[in-house]
Amino acid sequence: MISFSINKTVFLQALNATKRAISSKNAIPILSSLKIEVTSEGITLTGSNGQISIENTITVANENAGLLVTSPGSILLEANFFINIVSSLPDYVLDFEEIEQEQVLLTSGKSEITLKGKSVDHYPRLQEMVTTNPLVLETKLLKTIISETAFAASTQESRPILTGVHLMLTDHQNFKAVATDSHRMSQRKLVLDKATDNFDVVLPSRSLRELSAVFGDDVETIEVFFSDSQVLFRSETISFYTRILEGIYPDTDRLLSSQFETEVVFTTASLRQAMERAQLISNATQNGTVKLEMTSKSVTGHVNSPEVGKVNEEIDTDSINGQDLTISFNPTYLIEALKAIKSEKVTIRFISPVRPFTLTPTDNQEDFIQLITPVRTN
Amino acid sequence: MISFSINKTVFLQALNATKRAISSKNAIPILSSLKIEVTSEGITLTGSNGQISIENTITVANENAGLLVTSPGSILLEANFFINIVSSLPDYVLDFEEIEQEQVLLTSGKSEITLKGKSVDHYPRLQEMVTTNPLVLETKLLKTIISETAFAASTQESRPILTGVHLMLTDHQNFKAVATDSHRMSQRKLVLDKATDNFDVVLPSRSLRELSAVFGDDVETIEVFFSDSQVLFRSETISFYTRILEGIYPDTDRLLSSQFETEVVFTTASLRQAMERAQLISNATQNGTVKLEMTSKSVTGHVNSPEVGKVNEEIDTDSINGQDLTISFNPTYLIEALKAIKSEKVTIRFISPVRPFTLTPTDNQEDFIQLITPVRTN
């Protein structure tokens, strides 16, 4: 029967990270529980929603945690409820004691709270992973790659494979992440410092976004392990499992062409603001598009909604090269693409009014490329 | 045909204050519009949802506004849409020009946005008010009175009069504000510095909460004017109209009794935290109550949910006087009552387990009193 005492703040932080994998509305009722396992070495908290699973460990060696384990054991507690209770406790230390089978007494200051739990017997087991030969990535870089690609994945379940991000390693060092919803695409490349095993997986973009939230900026590197059905991202205290999407990811390389007719360099922020104005009006039009007119002298944006009004504006450019060209597209795609670009300038290359155009950060045209499909108008 | 130029920030601030009266989902479509009236003296913005109306004036005398009126006129514009457009404009100045009948051209930097408007002919007129002999209140005091009472009004439409706050002036100087939802009551008294006309009105608590949001802390005093059907709150630039609720407000004085059997002084914050813990468990019980046990030595709180668990805790007190007493009530009412009390200590007086108990700030037992009805348990 479990018995331990712990610093409330450290415990809450681990509980809140684990909670990200737990949905109170899960179709499988037991998955709304949090699993607490206590050994003489520390506590492991586990949460899962069937798609992702998070294990969070607090060891007795962690001085901030002030963890003192008197007796080991394991129990399931209703996650949301338990976390609310812990965060409401008055003192900075709490005692956690199993007083009867699956019944827990929390003591903190003058508060005594008794909670009913459940046996861990029916909680699903996480699949064991072979944790040798990891891919090691800087947390910051991994989060950047996710923020550059995950938004471009589809949110529609009609083609499930497109709701994922395609992650590949070829020639043991060439890393590539790609996402597309068939209207736009975002691709990030990277050459790894250290050779490692090749891989080719599609991970749910939603899992990757959760991953970015779960690993704090204090975690320097993350180890990544692959199995046939899932991928494990692991730091010293957190193990984050996500399932792999099944299916064949479309070949996106054939979409990229090195040829172009018109090249314009914009200031990322001012192009984005112009598109945000255009979007206010284009949302009220039938096809939701903005028209960009490029001549050798200027780039102008136009939207015309017969019901609501119209926008005409000249957009600041750093340079315009090539043919005059007029193209229409959904400004939302361009806004989201520009949000993913951290560089001050963006280079956009157009082939024709009916062919996709590409965006690259002007200061790095090799590693990060995005593609947006235009809309044919009349 | 209207023509003016104005500082974008000042214009937006006035637009956002006016928008608080405008609902985009109003059953009367024209009320989703904003009315703009321009004269040689300035601009008046008007919004209304039928319950409250707000008029906001920017004069040419306001130097921050940089308002330059070239031609007067009036127009209706879709409020949400227009405000989004204005906030997206690139420059800190905008030109507003009516280029055709009910068609407006906004120019700012290199952006030109044309918007369709409507004629003001069909917009409802605000009822004229006699604005002599105002009641003058400090804005800060008025907002305090609202935050002390409005939350205790009913949110149920079954007895519409209880959704209001009852405001009275008797003997030309004795001000009283009362709200009750029949389970709890909150009453604030005040003696005015300057004698003025008596009044007796019930104003929707929702209107009063909006009022608190509309008048900024830079407004020192507010003038209040009364008519048969509405009340006007007015600062130099803003006029806020709210309708008066019809009906007879119940006599709440008879609920207050000066007799009591048990008096306890608590630290407001620690009692509130104890009740917040109790609430987490009581929400899972059938009657949703917490039980408070008072003896000459201590006050303890208890909740017992057969399904979820239980809470037992001793609550810190400054003093306990009178009979031993055990009483049950909904902790949510006590939490909300304590939130309205700014003083560090609170005095609670009990008569019996079945009679309402009162709360007063320990440092001011005359002006602010609240009452909570207990729940009978078996």
GROMACS .gro file of C-alpha atoms in nm, chain A residues 12-341:
model
  330
   12LEU     CA    1   0.179   1.928  -0.997
   13GLN     CA    2   0.419   2.010  -1.279
   14ALA     CA    3   0.462   1.639  -1.358
   15LEU     CA    4   0.087   1.579  -1.323
   16ASN     CA    5   0.005   1.859  -1.567
   17ALA     CA    6   0.254   1.732  -1.827
   18THR     CA    7   0.110   1.381  -1.800
   19LYS     CA    8  -0.247   1.514  -1.823
   20ARG     CA    9  -0.182   1.626  -2.181
   21ALA     CA   10  -0.223   1.262  -2.287
   22ILE     CA   11  -0.547   1.218  -2.091
   23SER     CA   12  -0.890   1.310  -2.222
   24SER     CA   13  -1.179   1.313  -1.973
   25LYS     CA   14  -1.412   1.232  -2.266
   26ASN     CA   15  -1.232   0.921  -2.384
   27ALA     CA   16  -1.456   0.647  -2.526
   28ILE     CA   17  -1.259   0.399  -2.312
   29PRO     CA   18  -1.349   0.510  -1.955
   30ILE     CA   19  -1.033   0.374  -1.791
   31LEU     CA   20  -0.821   0.611  -2.005
   32SER     CA   21  -0.958   0.909  -1.811
   33SER     CA   22  -0.747   0.776  -1.522
   34LEU     CA   23  -0.395   0.859  -1.424
   35LYS     CA   24  -0.171   0.568  -1.327
   36ILE     CA   25   0.060   0.621  -1.031
   37GLU     CA   26   0.339   0.367  -0.975
   38VAL     CA   27   0.562   0.404  -0.673
   39THR     CA   28   0.889   0.217  -0.620
   40SER     CA   29   1.180   0.279  -0.386
   41GLU     CA   30   1.347   0.474  -0.670
   42GLY     CA   31   1.064   0.713  -0.742
   43ILE     CA   32   0.717   0.775  -0.884
   44THR     CA   33   0.604   0.715  -1.243
   45LEU     CA   34   0.289   0.890  -1.365
   46THR     CA   35   0.126   0.751  -1.682
   47GLY     CA   36  -0.149   0.893  -1.902
   48SER     CA   37  -0.276   0.773  -2.240
   49ASN     CA   38  -0.553   0.846  -2.489
   50GLY     CA   39  -0.479   0.552  -2.717
   51GLN     CA   40  -0.298   0.781  -2.966
   52ILE     CA   41  -0.028   0.916  -2.741
   53SER     CA   42   0.099   0.800  -2.402
   54ILE     CA   43   0.310   0.997  -2.157
   55GLU     CA   44   0.521   0.859  -1.872
   56ASN     CA   45   0.665   1.106  -1.627
   57THR     CA   46   0.916   1.002  -1.363
   58ILE     CA   47   1.009   1.181  -1.041
   59THR     CA   48   1.305   1.013  -0.872
   60VAL     CA   49   1.407   1.024  -0.508
   61ALA     CA   50   1.736   1.167  -0.637
   62ASN     CA   51   1.560   1.487  -0.752
   63GLU     CA   52   1.627   1.726  -0.464
   64ASN     CA   53   1.360   1.980  -0.562
   65ALA     CA   54   1.094   1.711  -0.540
   66GLY     CA   55   1.167   1.628  -0.175
   67LEU     CA   56   1.031   1.280  -0.249
   68LEU     CA   57   1.027   1.037   0.041
   69VAL     CA   58   0.890   0.690  -0.038
   70THR     CA   59   0.786   0.486   0.265
   71SER     CA   60   0.600   0.210   0.083
   72PRO     CA   61   0.565   0.117  -0.287
   73GLY     CA   62   0.257   0.022  -0.489
   74SER     CA   63   0.038   0.134  -0.777
   75ILE     CA   64  -0.312   0.280  -0.822
   76LEU     CA   65  -0.538   0.449  -1.079
   77LEU     CA   66  -0.702   0.785  -0.993
   78GLU     CA   67  -0.948   0.996  -1.194
   79ALA     CA   68  -0.695   1.233  -1.354
   80ASN     CA   69  -0.875   1.570  -1.374
   81PHE     CA   70  -1.028   1.540  -1.034
   82PHE     CA   71  -0.707   1.430  -0.864
   83ILE     CA   72  -0.503   1.711  -1.023
   84ASN     CA   73  -0.762   1.973  -0.916
   85ILE     CA   74  -0.749   1.837  -0.562
   86VAL     CA   75  -0.368   1.844  -0.548
   87SER     CA   76  -0.354   2.201  -0.682
   88SER     CA   77  -0.602   2.315  -0.413
   89LEU     CA   78  -0.398   2.176  -0.120
   90PRO     CA   79  -0.292   2.438   0.135
   91ASP     CA   80   0.066   2.339   0.218
   92TYR     CA   81   0.376   2.310  -0.004
   93VAL     CA   82   0.417   1.946   0.095
   94LEU     CA   83   0.162   1.668   0.063
   95ASP     CA   84   0.146   1.319   0.210
   96PHE     CA   85  -0.004   1.048  -0.011
   97GLU     CA   86  -0.107   0.732   0.173
   98GLU     CA   87  -0.313   0.432   0.064
   99ILE     CA   88  -0.521   0.369   0.377
  100GLU     CA   89  -0.734   0.085   0.242
  101GLN     CA   90  -0.723  -0.110  -0.083
  102GLU     CA   91  -0.765   0.154  -0.362
  103GLN     CA   92  -0.843   0.431  -0.113
  104VAL     CA   93  -0.601   0.722  -0.075
  105LEU     CA   94  -0.563   0.977   0.205
  106LEU     CA   95  -0.401   1.307   0.103
  107THR     CA   96  -0.280   1.520   0.394
  108SER     CA   97  -0.151   1.874   0.355
  109GLY     CA   98  -0.152   2.133   0.632
  110LYS     CA   99  -0.481   2.084   0.823
  111SER     CA  100  -0.659   1.932   0.519
  112GLU     CA  101  -0.737   1.564   0.498
  113ILE     CA  102  -0.887   1.445   0.173
  114THR     CA  103  -0.981   1.083   0.107
  115LEU     CA  104  -1.016   0.969  -0.256
  116LYS     CA  105  -1.137   0.646  -0.412
  117GLY     CA  106  -0.913   0.491  -0.676
  118LYS     CA  107  -0.910   0.180  -0.893
  119SER     CA  108  -0.686  -0.119  -0.939
  120VAL     CA  109  -0.419  -0.086  -1.211
  121ASP     CA  110  -0.499  -0.439  -1.333
  122HIS     CA  111  -0.725  -0.321  -1.617
  123TYR     CA  112  -0.507  -0.032  -1.735
  124PRO     CA  113  -0.358  -0.104  -2.081
  125ARG     CA  114   0.013  -0.185  -2.087
  126LEU     CA  115   0.242   0.032  -2.297
  127GLN     CA  116   0.418  -0.166  -2.569
  128GLU     CA  117   0.783  -0.225  -2.478
  129MET     CA  118   1.033  -0.048  -2.705
  130VAL     CA  119   1.393  -0.140  -2.782
  131THR     CA  120   1.587   0.161  -2.657
  132THR     CA  121   1.924   0.120  -2.821
  133ASN     CA  122   2.088   0.334  -3.088
  134PRO     CA  123   1.873   0.646  -3.045
  135LEU     CA  124   1.837   0.937  -3.284
  136VAL     CA  125   1.935   1.235  -3.066
  137LEU     CA  126   1.783   1.575  -3.152
  138GLU     CA  127   1.808   1.913  -2.984
  139THR     CA  128   1.467   1.986  -2.829
  140LYS     CA  129   1.466   2.337  -2.973
  141LEU     CA  130   1.538   2.212  -3.324
  142LEU     CA  131   1.274   1.939  -3.300
  143LYS     CA  132   1.015   2.195  -3.189
  144THR     CA  133   1.114   2.426  -3.475
  145ILE     CA  134   1.073   2.146  -3.730
  146ILE     CA  135   0.728   2.068  -3.588
  147SER     CA  136   0.618   2.433  -3.599
  148GLU     CA  137   0.742   2.458  -3.958
  149THR     CA  138   0.551   2.155  -4.087
  150ALA     CA  139   0.268   2.026  -3.862
  151PHE     CA  140   0.027   2.315  -3.947
  152ALA     CA  141   0.034   2.214  -4.317
  153ALA     CA  142  -0.106   1.865  -4.248
  154SER     CA  143  -0.471   1.798  -4.322
  155THR     CA  144  -0.737   1.818  -4.051
  156GLN     CA  145  -0.981   1.613  -4.261
  157GLU     CA  146  -1.014   1.244  -4.184
  158SER     CA  147  -1.108   1.166  -4.547
  159ARG     CA  148  -0.743   1.087  -4.626
  160PRO     CA  149  -0.603   0.989  -4.283
  161ILE     CA  150  -0.242   0.964  -4.403
  162LEU     CA  151  -0.244   1.339  -4.482
  163THR     CA  152  -0.322   1.421  -4.116
  164GLY     CA  153   0.036   1.316  -4.041
  165VAL     CA  154   0.384   1.454  -4.089
  166HIS     CA  155   0.616   1.235  -4.298
  167LEU     CA  156   0.956   1.198  -4.126
  168MET     CA  157   1.242   1.028  -4.309
  169LEU     CA  158   1.610   0.962  -4.267
  170THR     CA  159   1.798   0.852  -4.581
  171ASP     CA  160   2.170   0.780  -4.626
  172HIS     CA  161   2.190   0.773  -4.242
  173GLN     CA  162   2.220   1.152  -4.221
  174ASN     CA  163   1.967   1.324  -4.449
  175PHE     CA  164   1.660   1.412  -4.246
  176LYS     CA  165   1.339   1.534  -4.409
  177ALA     CA  166   0.998   1.632  -4.260
  178VAL     CA  167   0.703   1.694  -4.497
  179ALA     CA  168   0.337   1.776  -4.445
  180THR     CA  169   0.066   1.848  -4.701
  181ASP     CA  170  -0.312   1.876  -4.709
  182SER     CA  171  -0.305   1.867  -5.095
  183HIS     CA  172  -0.358   2.248  -5.115
  184ARG     CA  173  -0.021   2.341  -4.963
  185MET     CA  174   0.295   2.166  -4.858
  186SER     CA  175   0.576   2.237  -4.615
  187GLN     CA  176   0.913   2.059  -4.622
  188ARG     CA  177   1.209   2.090  -4.385
  189LYS     CA  178   1.548   1.926  -4.450
  190LEU     CA  179   1.841   1.879  -4.216
  191VAL     CA  180   2.177   1.703  -4.230
  192LEU     CA  181   2.246   1.524  -3.901
  193ASP     CA  182   2.583   1.565  -3.732
  194LYS     CA  183   2.601   1.196  -3.650
  195ALA     CA  184   2.501   0.906  -3.877
  196THR     CA  185   2.220   0.685  -3.747
  197ASP     CA  186   1.970   0.422  -3.870
  198ASN     CA  187   1.739   0.524  -4.156
  199PHE     CA  188   1.367   0.556  -4.083
  200ASP     CA  189   1.046   0.638  -4.270
  201VAL     CA  190   0.737   0.707  -4.058
  202VAL     CA  191   0.421   0.921  -4.066
  203LEU     CA  192   0.327   1.063  -3.724
  204PRO     CA  193  -0.007   1.233  -3.644
  205SER     CA  194   0.046   1.612  -3.659
  206ARG     CA  195  -0.166   1.643  -3.344
  207SER     CA  196   0.074   1.413  -3.154
  208LEU     CA  197   0.367   1.627  -3.263
  209ARG     CA  198   0.197   1.945  -3.143
  210GLU     CA  199   0.135   1.784  -2.803
  211LEU     CA  200   0.497   1.675  -2.795
  212SER     CA  201   0.605   2.039  -2.838
  213ALA     CA  202   0.392   2.134  -2.538
  214VAL     CA  203   0.507   1.846  -2.316
  215PHE     CA  204   0.885   1.895  -2.341
  216GLY     CA  205   0.987   2.218  -2.169
  217ASP     CA  206   1.264   2.445  -2.289
  218ASP     CA  207   1.478   2.321  -1.999
  219VAL     CA  208   1.514   1.984  -2.176
  220GLU     CA  209   1.821   2.013  -2.403
  221THR     CA  210   1.803   1.697  -2.612
  222ILE     CA  211   1.546   1.429  -2.689
  223GLU     CA  212   1.619   1.068  -2.781
  224VAL     CA  213   1.396   0.914  -3.048
  225PHE     CA  214   1.332   0.539  -3.084
  226PHE     CA  215   1.133   0.362  -3.355
  227SER     CA  216   0.927   0.043  -3.361
  228ASP     CA  217   0.686  -0.087  -3.626
  229SER     CA  218   0.380   0.073  -3.470
  230GLN     CA  219   0.504   0.358  -3.252
  231VAL     CA  220   0.775   0.614  -3.190
  232LEU     CA  221   0.914   0.706  -2.847
  233PHE     CA  222   1.051   1.052  -2.769
  234ARG     CA  223   1.241   1.045  -2.442
  235SER     CA  224   1.409   1.293  -2.210
  236GLU     CA  225   1.556   1.219  -1.869
  237THR     CA  226   1.215   1.230  -1.696
  238ILE     CA  227   0.953   1.209  -1.975
  239SER     CA  228   0.872   0.929  -2.220
  240PHE     CA  229   0.631   1.036  -2.495
  241TYR     CA  230   0.488   0.759  -2.716
  242THR     CA  231   0.289   0.822  -3.033
  243ARG     CA  232   0.143   0.570  -3.273
  244ILE     CA  233   0.254   0.565  -3.637
  245LEU     CA  234  -0.009   0.634  -3.906
  246GLU     CA  235  -0.055   0.339  -4.142
  247GLY     CA  236  -0.053   0.383  -4.519
  248ILE     CA  237   0.163   0.509  -4.803
  249TYR     CA  238   0.253   0.878  -4.791
  250PRO     CA  239   0.227   1.045  -5.134
  251ASP     CA  240   0.547   1.132  -5.320
  252THR     CA  241   0.585   1.505  -5.260
  253ASP     CA  242   0.919   1.549  -5.437
  254ARG     CA  243   0.751   1.551  -5.779
  255LEU     CA  244   0.562   1.868  -5.676
  256LEU     CA  245   0.883   2.069  -5.647
  257SER     CA  246   1.028   2.221  -5.961
  258SER     CA  247   1.341   2.433  -5.987
  259GLN     CA  248   1.204   2.631  -6.281
  260PHE     CA  249   1.026   2.965  -6.226
  261GLU     CA  250   0.919   3.270  -6.427
  262THR     CA  251   0.878   3.539  -6.161
  263GLU     CA  252   1.066   3.586  -5.833
  264VAL     CA  253   0.971   3.844  -5.569
  265VAL     CA  254   1.139   3.914  -5.234
  266PHE     CA  255   0.902   4.050  -4.967
  267THR     CA  256   0.937   4.158  -4.604
  268THR     CA  257   0.769   3.864  -4.428
  269ALA     CA  258   0.575   4.071  -4.172
  270SER     CA  259   0.437   4.334  -4.410
  271LEU     CA  260   0.324   4.074  -4.666
  272ARG     CA  261   0.150   3.889  -4.385
  273GLN     CA  262  -0.029   4.202  -4.264
  274ALA     CA  263  -0.145   4.284  -4.618
  275MET     CA  264  -0.282   3.929  -4.653
  276GLU     CA  265  -0.460   3.959  -4.317
  277ARG     CA  266  -0.641   4.270  -4.445
  278ALA     CA  267  -0.723   4.093  -4.772
  279GLN     CA  268  -0.853   3.794  -4.579
  280LEU     CA  269  -1.111   4.006  -4.393
  281ILE     CA  270  -1.279   4.084  -4.725
  282SER     CA  271  -1.200   3.758  -4.910
  283ASN     CA  272  -1.381   3.562  -4.636
  284ALA     CA  273  -1.698   3.732  -4.761
  285THR     CA  274  -1.643   3.636  -5.125
  286GLN     CA  275  -1.759   3.321  -5.300
  287ASN     CA  276  -1.420   3.167  -5.373
  288GLY     CA  277  -1.236   3.330  -5.081
  289THR     CA  278  -0.936   3.436  -5.288
  290VAL     CA  279  -0.701   3.733  -5.318
  291LYS     CA  280  -0.550   3.833  -5.655
  292LEU     CA  281  -0.181   3.930  -5.670
  293GLU     CA  282  -0.072   4.137  -5.972
  294MET     CA  283   0.301   4.146  -6.036
  295THR     CA  284   0.459   4.381  -6.288
  296SER     CA  285   0.822   4.487  -6.319
  297LYS     CA  286   0.732   4.798  -6.114
  298SER     CA  287   0.510   4.679  -5.833
  299VAL     CA  288   0.307   4.407  -5.664
  300THR     CA  289  -0.056   4.490  -5.582
  301GLY     CA  290  -0.316   4.287  -5.397
  302HIS     CA  291  -0.686   4.293  -5.484
  303VAL     CA  292  -1.003   4.148  -5.336
  304ASN     CA  293  -1.352   4.232  -5.453
  305SER     CA  294  -1.667   4.121  -5.276
  306PRO     CA  295  -1.984   4.254  -5.442
  307GLU     CA  296  -2.167   4.240  -5.106
  308VAL     CA  297  -1.911   4.373  -4.862
  309GLY     CA  298  -1.650   4.586  -5.038
  310LYS     CA  299  -1.302   4.566  -5.184
  311VAL     CA  300  -0.932   4.597  -5.102
  312ASN     CA  301  -0.662   4.739  -5.328
  313GLU     CA  302  -0.313   4.784  -5.202
  314GLU     CA  303   0.044   4.807  -5.313
  315ILE     CA  304   0.266   4.564  -5.123
  316ASP     CA  305   0.624   4.661  -5.036
  317THR     CA  306   0.888   4.448  -5.213
  318ASP     CA  307   1.267   4.424  -5.199
  319SER     CA  308   1.303   4.301  -5.556
  320ILE     CA  309   1.089   4.181  -5.849
  321ASN     CA  310   1.244   3.969  -6.126
  322GLY     CA  311   1.099   3.799  -6.434
  323GLN     CA  312   0.769   3.801  -6.619
  324ASP     CA  313   0.455   3.999  -6.530
  325LEU     CA  314   0.209   3.758  -6.368
  326THR     CA  315  -0.134   3.763  -6.206
  327ILE     CA  316  -0.233   3.481  -5.970
  328SER     CA  317  -0.524   3.411  -5.732
  329PHE     CA  318  -0.509   3.206  -5.412
  330ASN     CA  319  -0.657   3.164  -5.065
  331PRO     CA  320  -0.481   3.421  -4.843
  332THR     CA  321  -0.519   3.196  -4.535
  333TYR     CA  322  -0.263   2.952  -4.678
  334LEU     CA  323  -0.017   3.233  -4.741
  335ILE     CA  324  -0.071   3.379  -4.391
  336GLU     CA  325  -0.006   3.042  -4.225
  337ALA     CA  326   0.300   2.981  -4.445
  338LEU     CA  327   0.444   3.322  -4.353
  339LYS     CA  328   0.384   3.258  -3.982
  340ALA     CA  329   0.613   2.954  -4.009
  341ILE     CA  330   0.897   3.163  -4.154
   0.00000   0.00000   0.00000
